[in-house]
């Protein structure tokens, strides 16, 4: 199911940033970090959908940096991702923002 949503999101995302996003790598990281347990590309589960998250961060300054901080830092209500691969985290943030 996530693969179909990722494919649709990648196909419908306009702009140059979406061309640089490696959707299969973002999807693999989402699965490896268990993000899909609480989040979905388009519908809310325990956590907000990636579409809602994208809208929230796009509205603020430095969207990508703010989202990367949220993804990696964690908090009481959100577990941060464990990977230390900066390129993979940046790609994931770009994928989320392209939703």
mmCIF file of C-alpha atoms in Angstrom:
data_model
loop_
_atom_site.group_PDB
_atom_site.id
_atom_site.type_symbol
_atom_site.label_atom_id
_atom_site.label_comp_id
_atom_site.label_asym_id
_atom_site.label_seq_id
_atom_site.Cartn_x
_atom_site.Cartn_y
_atom_site.Cartn_z
ATOM 1 C CA UNK A 1 0.000 0.000 0.000
ATOM 2 C CA UNK A 2 2.765 2.465 0.909
ATOM 3 C CA UNK A 3 4.541 1.651 -2.360
ATOM 4 C CA UNK A 4 1.459 2.750 -4.332
ATOM 5 C CA UNK A 5 1.194 5.943 -2.290
ATOM 6 C CA UNK A 6 4.899 6.654 -2.719
ATOM 7 C CA UNK A 7 4.626 6.060 -6.467
ATOM 8 C CA UNK A 8 1.598 8.360 -6.772
ATOM 9 C CA UNK A 9 3.266 11.041 -4.663
ATOM 10 C CA UNK A 10 6.462 10.870 -6.705
ATOM 11 C CA UNK A 11 4.531 11.090 -9.972
ATOM 12 C CA UNK A 12 2.319 13.974 -8.886
ATOM 13 C CA UNK A 13 4.913 16.079 -7.081
ATOM 14 C CA UNK A 14 5.810 19.063 -9.235
ATOM 15 C CA UNK A 15 9.002 21.066 -9.184
ATOM 16 C CA UNK A 16 12.732 20.501 -9.353
ATOM 17 C CA UNK A 17 13.085 19.248 -5.765
ATOM 18 C CA UNK A 18 10.850 16.255 -6.493
ATOM 19 C CA UNK A 19 13.088 15.226 -9.400
ATOM 20 C CA UNK A 20 16.014 14.885 -7.007
ATOM 21 C CA UNK A 21 14.095 12.817 -4.458
ATOM 22 C CA UNK A 22 14.940 9.121 -4.421
ATOM 23 C CA UNK A 23 11.458 7.821 -3.533
ATOM 24 C CA UNK A 24 12.511 4.149 -3.207
ATOM 25 C CA UNK A 25 15.261 5.136 -0.768
ATOM 26 C CA UNK A 26 12.863 7.320 1.231
ATOM 27 C CA UNK A 27 10.357 4.461 1.346
ATOM 28 C CA UNK A 28 13.043 2.030 2.505
ATOM 29 C CA UNK A 29 14.091 4.401 5.282
ATOM 30 C CA UNK A 30 10.466 4.903 6.348
ATOM 31 C CA UNK A 31 10.076 1.140 6.659
ATOM 32 C CA UNK A 32 13.449 0.558 8.341
ATOM 33 C CA UNK A 33 12.810 3.259 10.932
ATOM 34 C CA UNK A 34 9.233 2.015 11.447
ATOM 35 C CA UNK A 35 7.767 5.431 10.583
ATOM 36 C CA UNK A 36 4.909 3.705 8.761
ATOM 37 C CA UNK A 37 3.721 2.254 12.057
ATOM 38 C CA UNK A 38 2.331 5.698 12.971
ATOM 39 C CA UNK A 39 2.395 7.644 9.690
ATOM 40 C CA UNK A 40 0.982 7.219 6.178
ATOM 41 C CA UNK A 41 1.541 9.192 3.003
ATOM 42 C CA UNK A 42 -1.993 10.586 2.768
ATOM 43 C CA UNK A 43 -4.101 9.554 5.768
ATOM 44 C CA UNK A 44 -3.565 10.157 9.453
ATOM 45 C CA UNK A 45 -2.918 7.216 11.748
ATOM 46 C CA UNK A 46 -1.463 7.602 15.236
ATOM 47 C CA UNK A 47 0.649 10.375 13.743
ATOM 48 C CA UNK A 48 -0.169 12.889 11.056
ATOM 49 C CA UNK A 49 0.031 11.973 7.386
ATOM 50 C CA UNK A 50 3.139 13.007 5.481
ATOM 51 C CA UNK A 51 0.900 15.293 3.422
ATOM 52 C CA UNK A 52 -0.204 17.149 6.578
ATOM 53 C CA UNK A 53 3.378 17.225 7.862
ATOM 54 C CA UNK A 54 4.567 18.696 4.550
ATOM 55 C CA UNK A 55 1.934 21.438 4.680
ATOM 56 C CA UNK A 56 2.880 22.285 8.271
ATOM 57 C CA UNK A 57 6.596 22.593 7.556
ATOM 58 C CA UNK A 58 6.235 24.311 4.172
ATOM 59 C CA UNK A 59 4.353 27.120 5.935
ATOM 60 C CA UNK A 60 7.362 27.952 8.116
ATOM 61 C CA UNK A 61 10.849 29.257 7.445
ATOM 62 C CA UNK A 62 13.663 26.832 6.652
ATOM 63 C CA UNK A 63 11.216 23.968 6.098
ATOM 64 C CA UNK A 64 13.805 21.327 5.249
ATOM 65 C CA UNK A 65 16.113 22.135 8.165
ATOM 66 C CA UNK A 66 13.208 22.279 10.620
ATOM 67 C CA UNK A 67 11.842 18.949 9.407
ATOM 68 C CA UNK A 68 15.266 17.292 9.558
ATOM 69 C CA UNK A 69 15.640 18.505 13.151
ATOM 70 C CA UNK A 70 12.227 17.045 14.034
ATOM 71 C CA UNK A 71 13.023 13.745 12.321
ATOM 72 C CA UNK A 72 16.361 13.270 14.035
ATOM 73 C CA UNK A 73 15.967 14.875 17.470
ATOM 74 C CA UNK A 74 12.925 13.053 18.702
ATOM 75 C CA UNK A 75 10.813 14.242 21.624
ATOM 76 C CA UNK A 76 8.403 12.968 24.233
ATOM 77 C CA UNK A 77 5.726 12.463 21.587
ATOM 78 C CA UNK A 78 7.888 11.470 18.598
ATOM 79 C CA UNK A 79 10.700 8.966 18.310
ATOM 80 C CA UNK A 80 13.633 10.293 16.299
ATOM 81 C CA UNK A 81 15.087 8.221 13.488
ATOM 82 C CA UNK A 82 18.272 6.344 14.285
ATOM 83 C CA UNK A 83 20.158 6.644 10.993
ATOM 84 C CA UNK A 84 23.134 8.968 10.990
ATOM 85 C CA UNK A 85 23.253 9.060 7.174
ATOM 86 C CA UNK A 86 22.767 12.772 6.510
ATOM 87 C CA UNK A 87 22.107 12.209 2.797
ATOM 88 C CA UNK A 88 19.351 9.666 3.570
ATOM 89 C CA UNK A 89 17.748 11.982 6.138
ATOM 90 C CA UNK A 90 17.855 14.912 3.692
ATOM 91 C CA UNK A 91 16.287 12.741 0.998
ATOM 92 C CA UNK A 92 13.538 11.677 3.411
ATOM 93 C CA UNK A 93 12.818 15.288 4.369
ATOM 94 C CA UNK A 94 12.656 16.251 0.682
ATOM 95 C CA UNK A 95 10.283 13.341 0.023
ATOM 96 C CA UNK A 96 7.997 14.371 2.885
ATOM 97 C CA UNK A 97 8.003 18.009 1.756
ATOM 98 C CA UNK A 98 7.079 16.905 -1.771
ATOM 99 C CA UNK A 99 3.825 15.378 -0.532
#
